[in-house]
Amino acid sequence: MTATGYDIPRAARPGLHAWGQLILAEMKSVIRDTAGLIIPIGMPSLLLVTQGAAASQEILPGAGGRSVYEIYVMPLMLVMVVTLVGVVNMPSFLAAYRRQGLLKRLAATPAHPSMVLFAQVVTSFAQTFVGVGLALGISAAMFGIVGPVNAAAAVGAFLLVCAAMYAVGMVVAAVSPTPNAAVAIGLVSFFGIAAVGGMFGGAQNLPQPIAEFGRWLPYGAGVEALQRAWVGEPIPWQPIAALAAAVFIGTVCAVRLFRWSR
């Protein structure tokens, strides 16, 4: 009993049904905005097809019929796609919701910031999964890719890369007041981690200190983990630790920095 003699009911914490409804609503919203599907679904096929036209002709000796395209280009392109979608594309949607006042209205409900961020990540990952699957199917049909030697390790590495990039993207979404700011911050973050991770010519062409620093960032760590899994080599602890650290630090920072309005 309170001082007034009445119990004041507390808002119940959202259950699994509420989480599911929020994710479903987000997916419906994204589907209606067909322009927003171009990057996560169309871009993977475009990048892999354009890069595979020449690189798929160069078969590496002792690689089980796998080409330069499959061992070097494809892991790099997959990490690039996931980084663009997770760090640039996904945060712009959340920033648009903040700008339109949708998040401010949602703040009046028992919803926790983690619910909103999680719904964004699940929805964006579903789009990326479709886009990457389509791109791999087209690449297999056009260039005859053999596939990774260790499929389980390749899938695990890819999922860890997705988690790391979306964690970085959640931080961008949490601190961006407007969609334009989200795109600007996301692009700077993308080019920053990609440049030192070997996107422009390979990490071997970078000065040793910069290359070593890039190996500890999500982009460089993701490329190394995917390439190792693709050729059947054991994945070192370093890229796994780097990706896991990005997931943990990014998630914690995103939840703490998140604001319903700015």
Short mmCIF file of C-alpha atoms in Angstrom, two decimals, residues 15-256:
data_model
loop_
_atom_site.label_atom_id
_atom_site.label_comp_id
_atom_site.label_asym_id
_atom_site.label_seq_id
_atom_site.Cartn_x
_atom_site.Cartn_y
_atom_site.Cartn_z
CA GLY A 15 7.54 -10.26 -23.09
CA LEU A 16 8.60 -12.31 -26.09
CA HIS A 17 5.32 -11.51 -27.85
CA ALA A 18 6.10 -7.79 -27.68
CA TRP A 19 9.59 -8.38 -29.04
CA GLY A 20 8.14 -10.41 -31.90
CA GLN A 21 5.52 -7.78 -32.70
CA LEU A 22 8.15 -5.04 -32.81
CA ILE A 23 10.32 -7.07 -35.18
CA LEU A 24 7.31 -7.88 -37.37
CA ALA A 25 6.31 -4.22 -37.53
CA GLU A 26 9.85 -3.24 -38.48
CA MET A 27 9.98 -5.83 -41.25
CA LYS A 28 6.67 -4.64 -42.67
CA SER A 29 7.91 -1.06 -42.64
CA VAL A 30 11.09 -1.99 -44.49
CA ILE A 31 9.24 -4.04 -47.10
CA ARG A 32 7.00 -1.08 -47.88
CA ASP A 33 10.10 1.06 -48.50
CA THR A 34 11.34 -0.87 -51.53
CA ALA A 35 14.15 1.63 -52.19
CA GLY A 36 15.74 0.64 -48.90
CA LEU A 37 16.04 -2.97 -50.11
CA ILE A 38 18.37 -2.11 -52.99
CA ILE A 39 21.56 -1.99 -50.92
CA PRO A 40 21.17 -5.13 -48.75
CA ILE A 41 19.59 -7.31 -51.45
CA GLY A 42 20.84 -5.95 -54.77
CA MET A 43 24.35 -4.77 -53.95
CA PRO A 44 25.88 -8.17 -53.00
CA SER A 45 25.03 -9.64 -56.41
CA LEU A 46 26.29 -6.55 -58.22
CA LEU A 47 29.64 -6.54 -56.41
CA LEU A 48 30.28 -10.27 -56.67
CA VAL A 49 29.30 -10.50 -60.34
CA THR A 50 31.40 -7.52 -61.44
CA GLN A 51 34.44 -8.73 -59.49
CA GLY A 52 34.06 -12.35 -60.54
CA ALA A 53 34.17 -11.81 -64.30
CA ALA A 54 37.98 -11.74 -64.39
CA ALA A 55 39.15 -13.22 -61.08
CA SER A 56 37.15 -16.45 -61.51
CA GLN A 57 39.31 -17.42 -64.50
CA GLU A 58 42.52 -17.67 -62.47
CA ILE A 59 42.56 -21.08 -60.75
CA LEU A 60 45.02 -21.42 -57.90
CA PRO A 61 47.17 -24.57 -57.93
CA GLY A 62 46.59 -26.92 -55.03
CA ALA A 63 43.37 -25.17 -54.02
CA GLY A 64 40.94 -27.89 -55.10
CA GLY A 65 39.80 -26.04 -58.21
CA ARG A 66 39.15 -22.80 -56.36
CA SER A 67 39.98 -19.54 -58.06
CA VAL A 68 41.45 -16.25 -56.89
CA TYR A 69 37.89 -14.95 -56.92
CA GLU A 70 36.67 -17.58 -54.49
CA ILE A 71 39.56 -17.53 -52.03
CA TYR A 72 40.47 -13.84 -51.95
CA VAL A 73 37.83 -11.70 -53.64
CA MET A 74 34.66 -13.32 -52.30
CA PRO A 75 35.52 -13.10 -48.57
CA LEU A 76 36.57 -9.48 -49.04
CA MET A 77 33.35 -8.63 -50.89
CA LEU A 78 31.16 -10.40 -48.32
CA VAL A 79 32.73 -8.46 -45.45
CA MET A 80 32.39 -5.25 -47.46
CA VAL A 81 28.67 -5.85 -48.02
CA VAL A 82 27.98 -6.67 -44.39
CA THR A 83 29.92 -3.59 -43.28
CA LEU A 84 28.05 -1.27 -45.63
CA VAL A 85 24.66 -2.62 -44.60
CA GLY A 86 25.40 -2.80 -40.88
CA VAL A 87 27.38 0.42 -40.42
CA VAL A 88 25.81 2.71 -43.05
CA ASN A 89 22.41 1.44 -44.19
CA MET A 90 20.85 0.15 -40.96
CA PRO A 91 21.59 3.20 -38.74
CA SER A 92 19.93 5.57 -41.20
CA PHE A 93 16.57 3.87 -40.65
CA LEU A 94 16.73 4.31 -36.89
CA ALA A 95 17.88 7.92 -37.24
CA ALA A 96 14.92 8.57 -39.54
CA TYR A 97 12.56 7.19 -36.90
CA ARG A 98 14.13 9.50 -34.32
CA ARG A 99 13.79 12.49 -36.67
CA GLN A 100 10.12 11.68 -37.35
CA GLY A 101 9.34 11.43 -33.64
CA LEU A 102 8.45 7.74 -33.76
CA LEU A 103 11.02 6.86 -31.11
CA LYS A 104 9.77 9.60 -28.81
CA ARG A 105 6.27 8.12 -28.93
CA LEU A 106 7.70 4.66 -28.37
CA ALA A 107 9.49 5.98 -25.28
CA ALA A 108 6.09 6.41 -23.60
CA THR A 109 5.67 2.62 -23.69
CA PRO A 110 7.46 0.00 -21.55
CA ALA A 111 9.76 -0.68 -24.51
CA HIS A 112 13.48 -0.73 -23.70
CA PRO A 113 16.07 0.74 -26.09
CA SER A 114 17.54 -2.72 -26.54
CA MET A 115 14.23 -3.86 -28.07
CA VAL A 116 14.37 -1.18 -30.75
CA LEU A 117 18.02 -1.85 -31.55
CA PHE A 118 17.45 -5.61 -31.63
CA ALA A 119 14.47 -5.27 -33.98
CA GLN A 120 16.58 -3.14 -36.32
CA VAL A 121 19.42 -5.66 -36.33
CA VAL A 122 17.16 -8.68 -36.93
CA THR A 123 15.34 -6.95 -39.77
CA SER A 124 18.52 -5.74 -41.43
CA PHE A 125 20.21 -9.11 -41.03
CA ALA A 126 17.26 -10.83 -42.71
CA GLN A 127 17.73 -8.55 -45.71
CA THR A 128 21.47 -9.20 -45.76
CA PHE A 129 20.91 -12.95 -45.54
CA VAL A 130 18.63 -12.86 -48.58
CA GLY A 131 21.02 -10.63 -50.52
CA VAL A 132 24.13 -12.69 -49.77
CA GLY A 133 22.31 -15.95 -50.50
CA LEU A 134 21.16 -14.61 -53.85
CA ALA A 135 24.64 -13.36 -54.67
CA LEU A 136 26.26 -16.70 -53.83
CA GLY A 137 23.68 -18.54 -55.93
CA ILE A 138 24.36 -16.30 -58.93
CA SER A 139 28.12 -16.65 -58.44
CA ALA A 140 27.83 -20.43 -58.32
CA ALA A 141 25.78 -20.47 -61.52
CA MET A 142 28.00 -18.03 -63.43
CA PHE A 143 31.48 -18.79 -62.12
CA GLY A 144 31.20 -22.34 -60.78
CA ILE A 145 32.45 -21.64 -57.25
CA VAL A 146 33.39 -24.78 -55.32
CA GLY A 147 32.55 -23.48 -51.88
CA PRO A 148 34.50 -23.33 -48.62
CA VAL A 149 36.57 -26.27 -47.47
CA ASN A 150 35.19 -25.88 -43.95
CA ALA A 151 31.59 -24.80 -44.47
CA ALA A 152 30.72 -24.79 -40.75
CA ALA A 153 33.68 -22.54 -39.91
CA ALA A 154 32.86 -20.23 -42.84
CA VAL A 155 29.24 -19.86 -41.74
CA GLY A 156 30.30 -19.27 -38.13
CA ALA A 157 32.85 -16.67 -39.18
CA PHE A 158 30.29 -14.91 -41.39
CA LEU A 159 27.75 -14.76 -38.57
CA LEU A 160 30.38 -13.38 -36.20
CA VAL A 161 31.29 -10.73 -38.79
CA CYS A 162 27.61 -9.79 -39.08
CA ALA A 163 27.29 -9.49 -35.31
CA ALA A 164 30.40 -7.31 -35.09
CA MET A 165 29.40 -4.97 -37.91
CA TYR A 166 25.87 -4.58 -36.61
CA ALA A 167 27.25 -3.80 -33.16
CA VAL A 168 29.27 -0.98 -34.70
CA GLY A 169 26.19 0.11 -36.63
CA MET A 170 24.12 0.20 -33.44
CA VAL A 171 26.58 2.68 -31.95
CA VAL A 172 26.24 4.85 -35.07
CA ALA A 173 22.45 4.63 -34.83
CA ALA A 174 22.50 5.45 -31.11
CA VAL A 175 24.45 8.69 -31.51
CA SER A 176 23.10 9.97 -34.85
CA PRO A 177 20.43 12.69 -34.50
CA THR A 178 19.41 12.71 -38.18
CA PRO A 179 19.50 10.32 -41.17
CA ASN A 180 22.14 12.48 -42.88
CA ALA A 181 24.30 12.36 -39.77
CA ALA A 182 23.89 8.58 -39.61
CA VAL A 183 25.02 8.19 -43.22
CA ALA A 184 27.97 10.57 -42.70
CA ILE A 185 29.15 8.90 -39.48
CA GLY A 186 28.56 5.47 -40.99
CA LEU A 187 30.55 6.23 -44.14
CA VAL A 188 33.46 7.65 -42.16
CA SER A 189 33.43 4.56 -39.93
CA PHE A 190 33.16 2.23 -42.94
CA PHE A 191 36.05 3.74 -44.88
CA GLY A 192 38.13 4.04 -41.71
CA ILE A 193 37.98 0.38 -40.72
CA ALA A 194 37.96 -0.86 -44.33
CA ALA A 195 41.00 1.15 -45.43
CA VAL A 196 43.20 -0.31 -42.69
CA GLY A 197 41.58 -3.72 -43.16
CA GLY A 198 42.82 -4.22 -46.71
CA MET A 199 39.90 -3.10 -48.88
CA PHE A 200 42.14 -0.94 -51.09
CA GLY A 201 44.74 -3.36 -52.37
CA GLY A 202 45.21 -5.75 -49.49
CA ALA A 203 46.66 -5.40 -46.01
CA GLN A 204 50.09 -6.57 -47.23
CA ASN A 205 50.47 -3.28 -49.08
CA LEU A 206 50.02 -1.21 -45.92
CA PRO A 207 52.79 -0.19 -43.50
CA GLN A 208 53.29 -2.90 -40.92
CA PRO A 209 51.97 -0.94 -37.89
CA ILE A 210 48.81 0.09 -39.76
CA ALA A 211 48.26 -3.41 -41.11
CA GLU A 212 48.61 -4.90 -37.63
CA PHE A 213 46.20 -2.32 -36.24
CA GLY A 214 43.72 -3.15 -39.00
CA ARG A 215 43.82 -6.85 -38.08
CA TRP A 216 42.33 -5.95 -34.69
CA LEU A 217 39.43 -4.02 -36.19
CA PRO A 218 36.25 -5.81 -37.34
CA TYR A 219 36.91 -5.45 -41.08
CA GLY A 220 40.42 -6.88 -41.17
CA ALA A 221 39.57 -9.55 -38.62
CA GLY A 222 36.49 -10.57 -40.60
CA VAL A 223 38.35 -10.91 -43.88
CA GLU A 224 41.09 -13.00 -42.27
CA ALA A 225 38.61 -15.29 -40.52
CA LEU A 226 36.57 -15.89 -43.70
CA GLN A 227 39.62 -16.50 -45.87
CA ARG A 228 41.07 -19.00 -43.40
CA ALA A 229 37.78 -20.89 -43.16
CA TRP A 230 37.34 -20.87 -46.95
CA VAL A 231 40.64 -22.67 -47.58
CA GLY A 232 40.20 -25.00 -44.61
CA GLU A 233 42.88 -23.51 -42.37
CA PRO A 234 42.31 -23.15 -38.61
CA ILE A 235 41.09 -19.67 -37.71
CA PRO A 236 43.57 -18.02 -35.29
CA TRP A 237 42.34 -16.73 -31.98
CA GLN A 238 43.18 -13.12 -32.85
CA PRO A 239 40.42 -12.39 -35.44
CA ILE A 240 37.86 -14.26 -33.34
CA ALA A 241 38.81 -12.25 -30.25
CA ALA A 242 38.71 -8.99 -32.24
CA LEU A 243 35.25 -9.70 -33.63
CA ALA A 244 33.89 -10.84 -30.26
CA ALA A 245 35.27 -7.71 -28.60
CA ALA A 246 33.56 -5.55 -31.25
CA VAL A 247 30.24 -7.30 -30.55
CA PHE A 248 30.49 -6.81 -26.79
CA ILE A 249 31.82 -3.25 -26.77
CA GLY A 250 29.49 -2.08 -29.54
CA THR A 251 26.37 -3.55 -27.92
CA VAL A 252 27.13 -2.12 -24.49
CA CYS A 253 27.95 1.33 -25.89
CA ALA A 254 24.87 1.38 -28.12
CA VAL A 255 22.47 0.60 -25.28
CA ARG A 256 24.11 3.16 -22.97
#
